[in-house]
mmCIF file of N, CA and C in Angstrom:
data_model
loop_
_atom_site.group_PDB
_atom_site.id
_atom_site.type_symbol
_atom_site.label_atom_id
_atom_site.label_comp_id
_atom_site.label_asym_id
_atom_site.label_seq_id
_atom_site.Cartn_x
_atom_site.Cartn_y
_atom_site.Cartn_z
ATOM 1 N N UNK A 1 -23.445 -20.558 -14.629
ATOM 2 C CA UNK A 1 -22.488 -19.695 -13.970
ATOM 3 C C UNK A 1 -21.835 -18.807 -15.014
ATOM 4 N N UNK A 2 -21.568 -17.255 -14.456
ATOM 5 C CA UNK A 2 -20.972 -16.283 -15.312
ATOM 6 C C UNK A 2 -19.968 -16.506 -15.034
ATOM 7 N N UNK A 3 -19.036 -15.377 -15.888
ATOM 8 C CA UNK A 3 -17.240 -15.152 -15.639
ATOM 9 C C UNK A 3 -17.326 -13.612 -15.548
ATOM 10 N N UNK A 4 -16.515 -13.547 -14.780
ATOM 11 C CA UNK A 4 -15.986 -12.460 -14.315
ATOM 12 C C UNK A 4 -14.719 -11.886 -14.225
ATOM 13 N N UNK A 5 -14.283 -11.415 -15.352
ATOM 14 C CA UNK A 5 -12.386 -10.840 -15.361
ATOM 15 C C UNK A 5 -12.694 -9.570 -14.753
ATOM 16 N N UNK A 6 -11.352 -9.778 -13.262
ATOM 17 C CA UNK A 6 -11.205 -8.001 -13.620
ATOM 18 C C UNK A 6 -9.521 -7.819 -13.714
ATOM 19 N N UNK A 7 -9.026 -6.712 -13.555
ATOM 20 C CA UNK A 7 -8.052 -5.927 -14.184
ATOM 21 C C UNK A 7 -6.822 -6.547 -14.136
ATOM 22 N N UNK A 8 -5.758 -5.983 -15.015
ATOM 23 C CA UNK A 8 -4.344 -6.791 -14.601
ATOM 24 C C UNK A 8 -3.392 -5.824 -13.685
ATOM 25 N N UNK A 9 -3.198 -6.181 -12.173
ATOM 26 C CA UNK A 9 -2.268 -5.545 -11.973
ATOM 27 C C UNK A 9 -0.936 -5.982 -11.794
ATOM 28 N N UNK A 10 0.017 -4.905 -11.812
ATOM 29 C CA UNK A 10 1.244 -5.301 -12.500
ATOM 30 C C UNK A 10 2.050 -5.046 -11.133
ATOM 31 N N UNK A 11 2.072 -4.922 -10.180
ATOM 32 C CA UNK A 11 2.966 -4.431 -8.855
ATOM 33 C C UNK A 11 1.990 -4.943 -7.375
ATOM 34 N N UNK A 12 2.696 -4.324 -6.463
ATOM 35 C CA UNK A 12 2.383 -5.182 -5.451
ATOM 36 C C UNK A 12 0.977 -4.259 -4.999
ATOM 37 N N UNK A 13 1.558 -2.389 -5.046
ATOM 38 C CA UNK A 13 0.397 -1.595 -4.857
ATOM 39 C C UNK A 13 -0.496 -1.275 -5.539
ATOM 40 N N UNK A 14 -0.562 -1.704 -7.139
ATOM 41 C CA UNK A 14 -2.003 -1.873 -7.860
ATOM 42 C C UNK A 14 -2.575 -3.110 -7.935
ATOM 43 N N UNK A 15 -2.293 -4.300 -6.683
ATOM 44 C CA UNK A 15 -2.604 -5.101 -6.189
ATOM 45 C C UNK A 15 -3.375 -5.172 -4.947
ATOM 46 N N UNK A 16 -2.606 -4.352 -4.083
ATOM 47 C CA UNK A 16 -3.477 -4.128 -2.738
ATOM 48 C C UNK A 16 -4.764 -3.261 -3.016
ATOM 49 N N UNK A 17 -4.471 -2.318 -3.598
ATOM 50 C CA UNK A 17 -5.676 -0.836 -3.634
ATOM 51 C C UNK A 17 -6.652 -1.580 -4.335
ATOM 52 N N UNK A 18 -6.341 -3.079 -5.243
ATOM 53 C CA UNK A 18 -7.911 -3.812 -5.964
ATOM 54 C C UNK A 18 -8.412 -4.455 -4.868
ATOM 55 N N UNK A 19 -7.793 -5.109 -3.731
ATOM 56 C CA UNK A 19 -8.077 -6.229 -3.329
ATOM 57 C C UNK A 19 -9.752 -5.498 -2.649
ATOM 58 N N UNK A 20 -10.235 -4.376 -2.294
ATOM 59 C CA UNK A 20 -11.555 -3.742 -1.750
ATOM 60 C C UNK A 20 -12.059 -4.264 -3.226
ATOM 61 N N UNK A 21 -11.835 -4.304 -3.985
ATOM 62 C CA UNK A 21 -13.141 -4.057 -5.736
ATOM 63 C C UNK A 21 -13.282 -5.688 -5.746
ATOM 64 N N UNK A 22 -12.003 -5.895 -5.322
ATOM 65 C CA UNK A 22 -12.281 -8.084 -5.655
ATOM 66 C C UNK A 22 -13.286 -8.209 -5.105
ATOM 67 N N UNK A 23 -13.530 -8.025 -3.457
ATOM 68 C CA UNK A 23 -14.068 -7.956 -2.716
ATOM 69 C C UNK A 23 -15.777 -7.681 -3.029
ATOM 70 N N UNK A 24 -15.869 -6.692 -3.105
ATOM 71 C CA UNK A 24 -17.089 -6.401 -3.669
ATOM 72 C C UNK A 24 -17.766 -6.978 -4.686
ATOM 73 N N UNK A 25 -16.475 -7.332 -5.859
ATOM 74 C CA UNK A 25 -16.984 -7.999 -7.389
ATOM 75 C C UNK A 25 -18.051 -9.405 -6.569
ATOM 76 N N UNK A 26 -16.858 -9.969 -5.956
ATOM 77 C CA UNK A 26 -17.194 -11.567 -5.340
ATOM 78 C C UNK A 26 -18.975 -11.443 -4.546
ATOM 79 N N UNK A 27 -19.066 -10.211 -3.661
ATOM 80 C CA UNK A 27 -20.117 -9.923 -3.253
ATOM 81 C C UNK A 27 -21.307 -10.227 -4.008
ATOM 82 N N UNK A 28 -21.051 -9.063 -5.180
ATOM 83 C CA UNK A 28 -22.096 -8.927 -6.124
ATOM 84 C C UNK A 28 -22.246 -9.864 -7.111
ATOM 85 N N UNK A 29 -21.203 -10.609 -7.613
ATOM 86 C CA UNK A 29 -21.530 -11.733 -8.063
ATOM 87 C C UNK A 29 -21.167 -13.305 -7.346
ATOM 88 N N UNK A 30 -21.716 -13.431 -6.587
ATOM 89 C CA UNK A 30 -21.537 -14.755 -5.530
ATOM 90 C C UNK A 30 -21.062 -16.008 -6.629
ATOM 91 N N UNK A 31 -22.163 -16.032 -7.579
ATOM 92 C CA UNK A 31 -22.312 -17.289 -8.249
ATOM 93 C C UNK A 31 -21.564 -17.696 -9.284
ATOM 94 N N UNK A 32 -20.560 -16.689 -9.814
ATOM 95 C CA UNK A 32 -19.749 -16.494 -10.795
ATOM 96 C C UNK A 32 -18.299 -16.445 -10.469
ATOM 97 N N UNK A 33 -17.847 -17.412 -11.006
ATOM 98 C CA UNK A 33 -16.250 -17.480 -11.460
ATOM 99 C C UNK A 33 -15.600 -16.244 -11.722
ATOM 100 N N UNK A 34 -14.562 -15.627 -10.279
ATOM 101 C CA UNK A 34 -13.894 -14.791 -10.701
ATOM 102 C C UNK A 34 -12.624 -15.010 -11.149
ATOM 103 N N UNK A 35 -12.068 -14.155 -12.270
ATOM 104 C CA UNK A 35 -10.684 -14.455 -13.112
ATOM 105 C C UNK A 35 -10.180 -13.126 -12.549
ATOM 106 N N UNK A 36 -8.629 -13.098 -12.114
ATOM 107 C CA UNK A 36 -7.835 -11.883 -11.900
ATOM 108 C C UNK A 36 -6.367 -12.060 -13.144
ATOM 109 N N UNK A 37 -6.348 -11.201 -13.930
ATOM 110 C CA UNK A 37 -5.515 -11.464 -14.691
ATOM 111 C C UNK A 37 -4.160 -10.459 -13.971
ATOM 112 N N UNK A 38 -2.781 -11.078 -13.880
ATOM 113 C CA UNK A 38 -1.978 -10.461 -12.889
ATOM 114 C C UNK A 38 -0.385 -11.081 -13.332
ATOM 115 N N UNK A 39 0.388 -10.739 -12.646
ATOM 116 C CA UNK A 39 1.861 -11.001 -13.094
ATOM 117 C C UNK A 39 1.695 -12.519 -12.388
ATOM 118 N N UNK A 40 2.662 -13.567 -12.760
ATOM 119 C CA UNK A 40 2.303 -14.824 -11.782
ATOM 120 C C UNK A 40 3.346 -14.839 -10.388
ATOM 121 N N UNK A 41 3.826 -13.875 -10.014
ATOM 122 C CA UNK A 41 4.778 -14.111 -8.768
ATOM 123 C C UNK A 41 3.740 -13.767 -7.858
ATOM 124 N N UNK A 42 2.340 -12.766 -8.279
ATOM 125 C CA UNK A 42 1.411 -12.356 -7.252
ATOM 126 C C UNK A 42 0.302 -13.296 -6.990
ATOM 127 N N UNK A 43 0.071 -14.217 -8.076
ATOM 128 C CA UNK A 43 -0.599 -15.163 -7.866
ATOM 129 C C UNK A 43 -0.782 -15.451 -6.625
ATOM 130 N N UNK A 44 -0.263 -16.616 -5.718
ATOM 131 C CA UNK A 44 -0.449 -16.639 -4.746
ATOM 132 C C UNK A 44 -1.011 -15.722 -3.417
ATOM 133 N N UNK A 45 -0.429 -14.693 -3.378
ATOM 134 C CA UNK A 45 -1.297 -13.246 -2.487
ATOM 135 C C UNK A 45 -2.678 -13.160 -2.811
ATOM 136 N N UNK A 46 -2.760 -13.436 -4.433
ATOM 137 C CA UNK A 46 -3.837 -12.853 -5.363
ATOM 138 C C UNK A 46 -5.278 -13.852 -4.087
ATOM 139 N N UNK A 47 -4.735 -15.533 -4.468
ATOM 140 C CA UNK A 47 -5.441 -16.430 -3.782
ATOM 141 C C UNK A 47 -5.763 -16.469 -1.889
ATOM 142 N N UNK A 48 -5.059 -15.795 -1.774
ATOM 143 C CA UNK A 48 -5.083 -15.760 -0.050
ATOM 144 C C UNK A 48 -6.460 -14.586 0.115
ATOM 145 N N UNK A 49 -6.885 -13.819 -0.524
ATOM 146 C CA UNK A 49 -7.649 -12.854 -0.571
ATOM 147 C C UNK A 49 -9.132 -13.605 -0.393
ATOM 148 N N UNK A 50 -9.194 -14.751 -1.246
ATOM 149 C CA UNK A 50 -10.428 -16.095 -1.032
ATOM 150 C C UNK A 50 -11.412 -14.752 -1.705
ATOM 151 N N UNK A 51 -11.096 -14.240 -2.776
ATOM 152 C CA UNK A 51 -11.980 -13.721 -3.617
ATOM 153 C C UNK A 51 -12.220 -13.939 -5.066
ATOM 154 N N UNK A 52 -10.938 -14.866 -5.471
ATOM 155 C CA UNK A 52 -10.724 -15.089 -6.732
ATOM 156 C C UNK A 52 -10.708 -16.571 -6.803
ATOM 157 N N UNK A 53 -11.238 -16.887 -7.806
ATOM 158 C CA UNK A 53 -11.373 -18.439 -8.247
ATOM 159 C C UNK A 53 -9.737 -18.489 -9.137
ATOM 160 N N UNK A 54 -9.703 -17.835 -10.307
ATOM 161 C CA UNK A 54 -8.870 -18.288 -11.509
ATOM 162 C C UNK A 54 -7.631 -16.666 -11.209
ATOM 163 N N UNK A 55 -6.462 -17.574 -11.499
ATOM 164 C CA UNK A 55 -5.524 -16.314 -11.625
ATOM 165 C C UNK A 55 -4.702 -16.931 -12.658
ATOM 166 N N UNK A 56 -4.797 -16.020 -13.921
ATOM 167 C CA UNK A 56 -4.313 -15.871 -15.402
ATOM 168 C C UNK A 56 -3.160 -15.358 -15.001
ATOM 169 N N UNK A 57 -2.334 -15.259 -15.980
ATOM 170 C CA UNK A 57 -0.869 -15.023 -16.217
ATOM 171 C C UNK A 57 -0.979 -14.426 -17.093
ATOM 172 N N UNK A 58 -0.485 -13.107 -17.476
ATOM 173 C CA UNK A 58 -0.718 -12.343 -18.687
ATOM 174 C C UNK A 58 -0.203 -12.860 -19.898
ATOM 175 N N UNK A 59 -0.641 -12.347 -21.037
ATOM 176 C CA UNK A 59 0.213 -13.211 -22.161
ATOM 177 C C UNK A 59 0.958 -11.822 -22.696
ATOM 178 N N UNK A 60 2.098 -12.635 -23.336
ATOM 179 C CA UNK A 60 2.884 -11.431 -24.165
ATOM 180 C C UNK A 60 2.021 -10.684 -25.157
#
């Protein structure tokens, strides 16, 4: 199995406008672990999407 990071977004609307690319990523790679790197209060939203495996917490 691959990994797959994609982008960090930092707000609620460079959150929604990814959730179509999660979407697709997950498509195109079925078999691979997706990582969303993101603020952690979105975490949860991030997971309701059922496109992302791993949600990172940015580091300083």
């Amino acid at each position: 199995m691959g990994h797959v990071v994609a982008m960090r977004a930092l707000k609620l609307g460079d959150f929604l406008v990814t959730v179509p690319a999660l979407k697709a990523i997950r498509r195109a790679w079925p078999d691979h672990e997706i990582m969303f790197a993101t603020s952690g209060w979105l975490g949860p939203l991030v997971e309701l999407t059922g496109c992302v495996d791993t949600v990172c917490p940015p580091t300083a």
